[in-house]
Short mmCIF file of C-alpha atoms in Angstrom, two decimals:
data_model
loop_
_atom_site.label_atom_id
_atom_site.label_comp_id
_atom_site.label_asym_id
_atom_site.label_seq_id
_atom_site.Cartn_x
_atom_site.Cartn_y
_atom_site.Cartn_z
CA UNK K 1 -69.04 16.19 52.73
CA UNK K 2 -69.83 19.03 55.02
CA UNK K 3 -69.88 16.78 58.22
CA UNK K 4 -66.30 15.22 57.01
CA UNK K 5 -65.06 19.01 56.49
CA UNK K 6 -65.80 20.00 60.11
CA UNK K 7 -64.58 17.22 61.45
CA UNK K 8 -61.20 17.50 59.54
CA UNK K 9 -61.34 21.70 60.57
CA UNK K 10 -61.62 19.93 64.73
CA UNK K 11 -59.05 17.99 64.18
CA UNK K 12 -56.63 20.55 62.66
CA UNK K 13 -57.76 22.72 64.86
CA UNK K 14 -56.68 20.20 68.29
CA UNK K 15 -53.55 19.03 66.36
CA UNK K 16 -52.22 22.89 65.91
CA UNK K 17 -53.15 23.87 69.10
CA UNK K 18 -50.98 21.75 70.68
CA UNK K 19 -48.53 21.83 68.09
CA UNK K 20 -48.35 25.79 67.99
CA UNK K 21 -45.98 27.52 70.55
CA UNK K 22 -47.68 30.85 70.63
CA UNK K 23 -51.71 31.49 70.87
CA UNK K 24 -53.58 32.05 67.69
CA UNK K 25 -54.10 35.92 67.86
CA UNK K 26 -57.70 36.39 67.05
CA UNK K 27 -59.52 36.45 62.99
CA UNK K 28 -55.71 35.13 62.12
CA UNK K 29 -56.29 32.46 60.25
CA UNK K 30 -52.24 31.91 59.55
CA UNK K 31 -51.71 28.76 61.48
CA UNK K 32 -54.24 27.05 59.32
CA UNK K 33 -53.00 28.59 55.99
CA UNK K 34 -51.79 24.76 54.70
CA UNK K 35 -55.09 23.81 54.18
CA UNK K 36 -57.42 26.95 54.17
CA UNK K 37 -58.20 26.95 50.50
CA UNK K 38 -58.46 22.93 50.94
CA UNK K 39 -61.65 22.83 53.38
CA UNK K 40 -62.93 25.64 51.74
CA UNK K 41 -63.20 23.96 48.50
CA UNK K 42 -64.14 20.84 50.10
CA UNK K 43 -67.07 22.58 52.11
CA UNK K 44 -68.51 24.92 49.30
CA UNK K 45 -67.37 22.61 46.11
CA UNK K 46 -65.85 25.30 44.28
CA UNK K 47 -68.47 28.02 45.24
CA UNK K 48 -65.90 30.01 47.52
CA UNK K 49 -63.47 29.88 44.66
CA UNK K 50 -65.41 31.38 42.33
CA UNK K 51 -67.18 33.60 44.55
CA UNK K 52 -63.67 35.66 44.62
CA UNK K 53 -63.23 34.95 40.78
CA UNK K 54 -66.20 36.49 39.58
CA UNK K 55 -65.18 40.15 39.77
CA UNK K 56 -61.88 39.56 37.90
CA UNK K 57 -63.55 41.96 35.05
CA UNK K 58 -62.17 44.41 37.12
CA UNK K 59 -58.73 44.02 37.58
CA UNK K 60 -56.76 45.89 34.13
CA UNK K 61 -53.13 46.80 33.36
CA UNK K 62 -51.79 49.41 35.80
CA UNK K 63 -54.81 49.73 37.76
CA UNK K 64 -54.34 49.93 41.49
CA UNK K 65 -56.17 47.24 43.43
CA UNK K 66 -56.20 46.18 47.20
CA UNK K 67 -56.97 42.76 48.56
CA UNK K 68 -58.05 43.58 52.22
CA UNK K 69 -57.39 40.25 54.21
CA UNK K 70 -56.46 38.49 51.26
CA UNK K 71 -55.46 35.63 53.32
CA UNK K 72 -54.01 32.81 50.10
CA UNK K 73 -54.42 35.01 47.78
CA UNK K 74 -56.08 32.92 45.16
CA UNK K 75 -57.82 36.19 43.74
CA UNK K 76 -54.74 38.35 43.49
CA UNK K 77 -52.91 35.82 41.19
CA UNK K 78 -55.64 37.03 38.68
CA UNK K 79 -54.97 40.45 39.38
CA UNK K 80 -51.34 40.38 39.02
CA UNK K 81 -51.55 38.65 35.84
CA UNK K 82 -53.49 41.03 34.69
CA UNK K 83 -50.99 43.42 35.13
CA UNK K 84 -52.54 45.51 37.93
CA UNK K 85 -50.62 47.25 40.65
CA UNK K 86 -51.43 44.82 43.73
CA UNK K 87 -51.24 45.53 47.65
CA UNK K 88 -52.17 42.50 49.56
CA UNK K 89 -53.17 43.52 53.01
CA UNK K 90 -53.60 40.47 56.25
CA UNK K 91 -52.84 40.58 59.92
CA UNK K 92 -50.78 36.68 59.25
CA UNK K 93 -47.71 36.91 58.32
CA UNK K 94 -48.12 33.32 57.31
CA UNK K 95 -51.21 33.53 54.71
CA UNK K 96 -48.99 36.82 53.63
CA UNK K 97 -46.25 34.32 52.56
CA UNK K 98 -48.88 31.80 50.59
CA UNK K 99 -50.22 34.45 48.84
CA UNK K 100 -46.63 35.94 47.81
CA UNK K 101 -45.73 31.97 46.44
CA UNK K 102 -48.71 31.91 44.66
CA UNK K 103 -47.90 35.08 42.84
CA UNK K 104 -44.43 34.90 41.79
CA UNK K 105 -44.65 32.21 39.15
CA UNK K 106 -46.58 34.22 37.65
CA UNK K 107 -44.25 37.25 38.44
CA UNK K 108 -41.21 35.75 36.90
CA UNK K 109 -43.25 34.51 34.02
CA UNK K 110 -44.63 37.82 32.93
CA UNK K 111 -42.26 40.12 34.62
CA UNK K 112 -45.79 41.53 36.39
CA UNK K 113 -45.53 44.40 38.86
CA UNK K 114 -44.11 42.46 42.21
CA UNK K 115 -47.14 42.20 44.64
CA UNK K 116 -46.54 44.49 47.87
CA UNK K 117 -47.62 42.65 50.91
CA UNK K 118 -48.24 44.66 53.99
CA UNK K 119 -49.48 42.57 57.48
CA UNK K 120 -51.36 45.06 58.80
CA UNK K 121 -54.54 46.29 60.53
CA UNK K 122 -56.85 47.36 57.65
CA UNK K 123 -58.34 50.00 59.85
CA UNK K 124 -54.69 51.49 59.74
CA UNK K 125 -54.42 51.83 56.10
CA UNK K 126 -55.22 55.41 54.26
CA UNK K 127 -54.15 55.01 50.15
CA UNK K 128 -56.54 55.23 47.40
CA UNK K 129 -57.51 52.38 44.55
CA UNK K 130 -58.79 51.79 41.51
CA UNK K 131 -59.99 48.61 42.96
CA UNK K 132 -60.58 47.39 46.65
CA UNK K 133 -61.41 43.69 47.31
CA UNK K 134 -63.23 42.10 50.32
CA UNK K 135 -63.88 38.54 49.96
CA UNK K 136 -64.89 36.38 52.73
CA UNK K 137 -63.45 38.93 54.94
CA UNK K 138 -65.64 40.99 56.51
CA UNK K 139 -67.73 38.03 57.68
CA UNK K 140 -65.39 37.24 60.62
CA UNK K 141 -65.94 40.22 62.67
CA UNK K 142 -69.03 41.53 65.07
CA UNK K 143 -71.79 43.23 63.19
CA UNK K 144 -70.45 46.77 64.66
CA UNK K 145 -67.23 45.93 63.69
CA UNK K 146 -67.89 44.72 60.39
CA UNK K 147 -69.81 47.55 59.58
CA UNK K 148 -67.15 50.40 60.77
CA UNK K 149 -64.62 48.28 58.28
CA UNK K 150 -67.05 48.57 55.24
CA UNK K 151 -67.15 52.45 55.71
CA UNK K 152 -63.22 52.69 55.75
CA UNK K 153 -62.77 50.63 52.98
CA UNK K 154 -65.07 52.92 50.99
CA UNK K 155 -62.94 55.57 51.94
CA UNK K 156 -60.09 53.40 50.03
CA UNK K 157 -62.25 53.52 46.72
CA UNK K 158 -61.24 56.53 44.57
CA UNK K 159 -63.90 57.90 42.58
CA UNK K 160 -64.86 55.97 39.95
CA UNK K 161 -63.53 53.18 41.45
CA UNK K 162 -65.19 49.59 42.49
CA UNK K 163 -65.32 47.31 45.96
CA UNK K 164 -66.18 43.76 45.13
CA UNK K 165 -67.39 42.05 48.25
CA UNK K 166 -67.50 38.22 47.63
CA UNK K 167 -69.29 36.31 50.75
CA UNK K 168 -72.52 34.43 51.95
CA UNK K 169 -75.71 35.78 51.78
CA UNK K 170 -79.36 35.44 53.09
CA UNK K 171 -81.96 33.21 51.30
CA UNK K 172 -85.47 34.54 51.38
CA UNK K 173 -86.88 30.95 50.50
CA UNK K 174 -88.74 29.85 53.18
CA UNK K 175 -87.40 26.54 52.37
CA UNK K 176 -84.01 27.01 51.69
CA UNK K 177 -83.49 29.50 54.77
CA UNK K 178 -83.39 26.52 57.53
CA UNK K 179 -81.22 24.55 55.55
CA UNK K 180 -78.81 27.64 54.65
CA UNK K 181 -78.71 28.44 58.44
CA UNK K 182 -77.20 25.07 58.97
CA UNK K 183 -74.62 25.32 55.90
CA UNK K 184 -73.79 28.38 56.87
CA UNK K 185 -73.06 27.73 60.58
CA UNK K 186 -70.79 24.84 60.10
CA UNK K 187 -68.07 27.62 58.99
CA UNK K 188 -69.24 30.05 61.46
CA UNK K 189 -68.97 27.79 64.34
CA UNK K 190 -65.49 26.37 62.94
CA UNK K 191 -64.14 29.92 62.45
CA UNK K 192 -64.80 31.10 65.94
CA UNK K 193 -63.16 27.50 67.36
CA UNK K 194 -60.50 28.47 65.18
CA UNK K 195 -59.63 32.49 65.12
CA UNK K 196 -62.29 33.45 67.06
CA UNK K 197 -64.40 34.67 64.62
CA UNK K 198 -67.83 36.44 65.33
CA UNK K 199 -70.98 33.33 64.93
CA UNK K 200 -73.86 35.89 63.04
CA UNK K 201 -76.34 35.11 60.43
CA UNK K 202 -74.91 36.85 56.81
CA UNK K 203 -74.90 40.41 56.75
CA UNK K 204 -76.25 42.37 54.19
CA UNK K 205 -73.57 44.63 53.05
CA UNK K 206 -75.27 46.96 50.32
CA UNK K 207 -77.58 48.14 53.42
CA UNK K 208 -74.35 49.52 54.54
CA UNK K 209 -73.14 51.44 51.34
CA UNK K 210 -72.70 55.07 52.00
CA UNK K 211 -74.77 57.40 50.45
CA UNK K 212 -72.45 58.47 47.58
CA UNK K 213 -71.82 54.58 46.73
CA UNK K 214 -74.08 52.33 44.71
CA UNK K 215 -74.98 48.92 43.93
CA UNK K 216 -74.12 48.39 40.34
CA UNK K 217 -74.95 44.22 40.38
CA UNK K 218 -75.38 41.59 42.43
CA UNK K 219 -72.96 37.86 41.14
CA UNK K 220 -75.00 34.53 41.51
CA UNK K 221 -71.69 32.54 42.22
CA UNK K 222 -71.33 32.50 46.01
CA UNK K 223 -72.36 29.54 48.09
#
């Protein structure tokens, strides 16, 4: 399965290459937004997808919550239908647009809070929440980088508030380690064919945490 889902990520990635007028600006995953939550399903089956479904404990009526490169937006639907105040932020315009069809069904079915989607450099954004979201985002950039965007989304948080990071992490099996290196490169090594993504072993993002933030649990569901 995981040698078919690179090889159908290649090919994608050749066909829309040539098929795109305009380059692929880099981490913009938006002319691959079709089939985004497709691969990843097929490559993980199912983990990635519950990965960003396990902190939906979180999301309440009114409560303001930020998806930072929400990209589909397969977590927010939850959040909207829970009636929480949503901002979806994503530098593609095009995984913007998935994630907005994804949530209006439920919209109009509900008559939820409309979702407010802003493409936009999260480094740019300054507004509080109840509720900030990071899954499988912060992966795709340099450690440096990925470590300056931790500390501003913390600054998002409001006191009292929550981050939920949802992404890959380090085995400390001696035996599972090798073979978790090579799982975890196939997507590493796609993403930076595709977008350009930093290649890095997983980062360990509660090493990170400011000093006034802690590390309330740790969610056995990712891959």
């Amino acid at each position: 399965v995981l040698l078919i889902t690179f090889a159908v990520l290649l090919v994608v990635s050749l066909r829309l290459q040539r098929t795109t007028a305009a380059a692929t600006a880099r981490n913009d995953f938006g002319p691959y937004s079709n089939v985004y939550d497709i691969l990843g399903e097929l490559y993980s089956l199912g983990a990635i997808r519950r990965t960003k479904l396990a902190g939906t404990q979180y999301f309440f009526r009114d409560s303001r919550v930020l998806f930072a490169g929400v990209g589909t937006g397969t977590d927010s639907v939850v959040a909207v239908a829970a009636g929480s105040m949503v901002t979806a932020i994503d530098i593609s315009k095009d995984m913007l647009e998935r994630c907005r069809t994804q949530v209006e069904a439920i919209q109009l079915a509900s008559n939820r809070a409309p979702l407010r989607c802003i493409c936009q450099d999260i480094m740019t954004h300054r507004e509080e929440y109840d509720v900030v979201v990071a899954n499988y985002f912060l992966n795709v950039f340099p450690q440096a980088t990925s470590r300056a965007v931790l500390e501003h989304l913390c600054t998002l948080v409001r006191p009292g508030g929550v981050l939920l990071i949802g992404d890959f992490a380090s085995s400390t099996d001696p035996i599972l380690s090798p073979v978790q290196a090579i799982y975890g490169g196939i997507p590493a090594l796609s993403f930076w064919f595709l977008a350009g993504n930093a290649v890095h072993t997983p980062y360990d993002y509660a090493a990170w945490l400011p000093s006034d933030m802690c590390l309330v649990s740790r969610l056995p569901e990712g891959p």
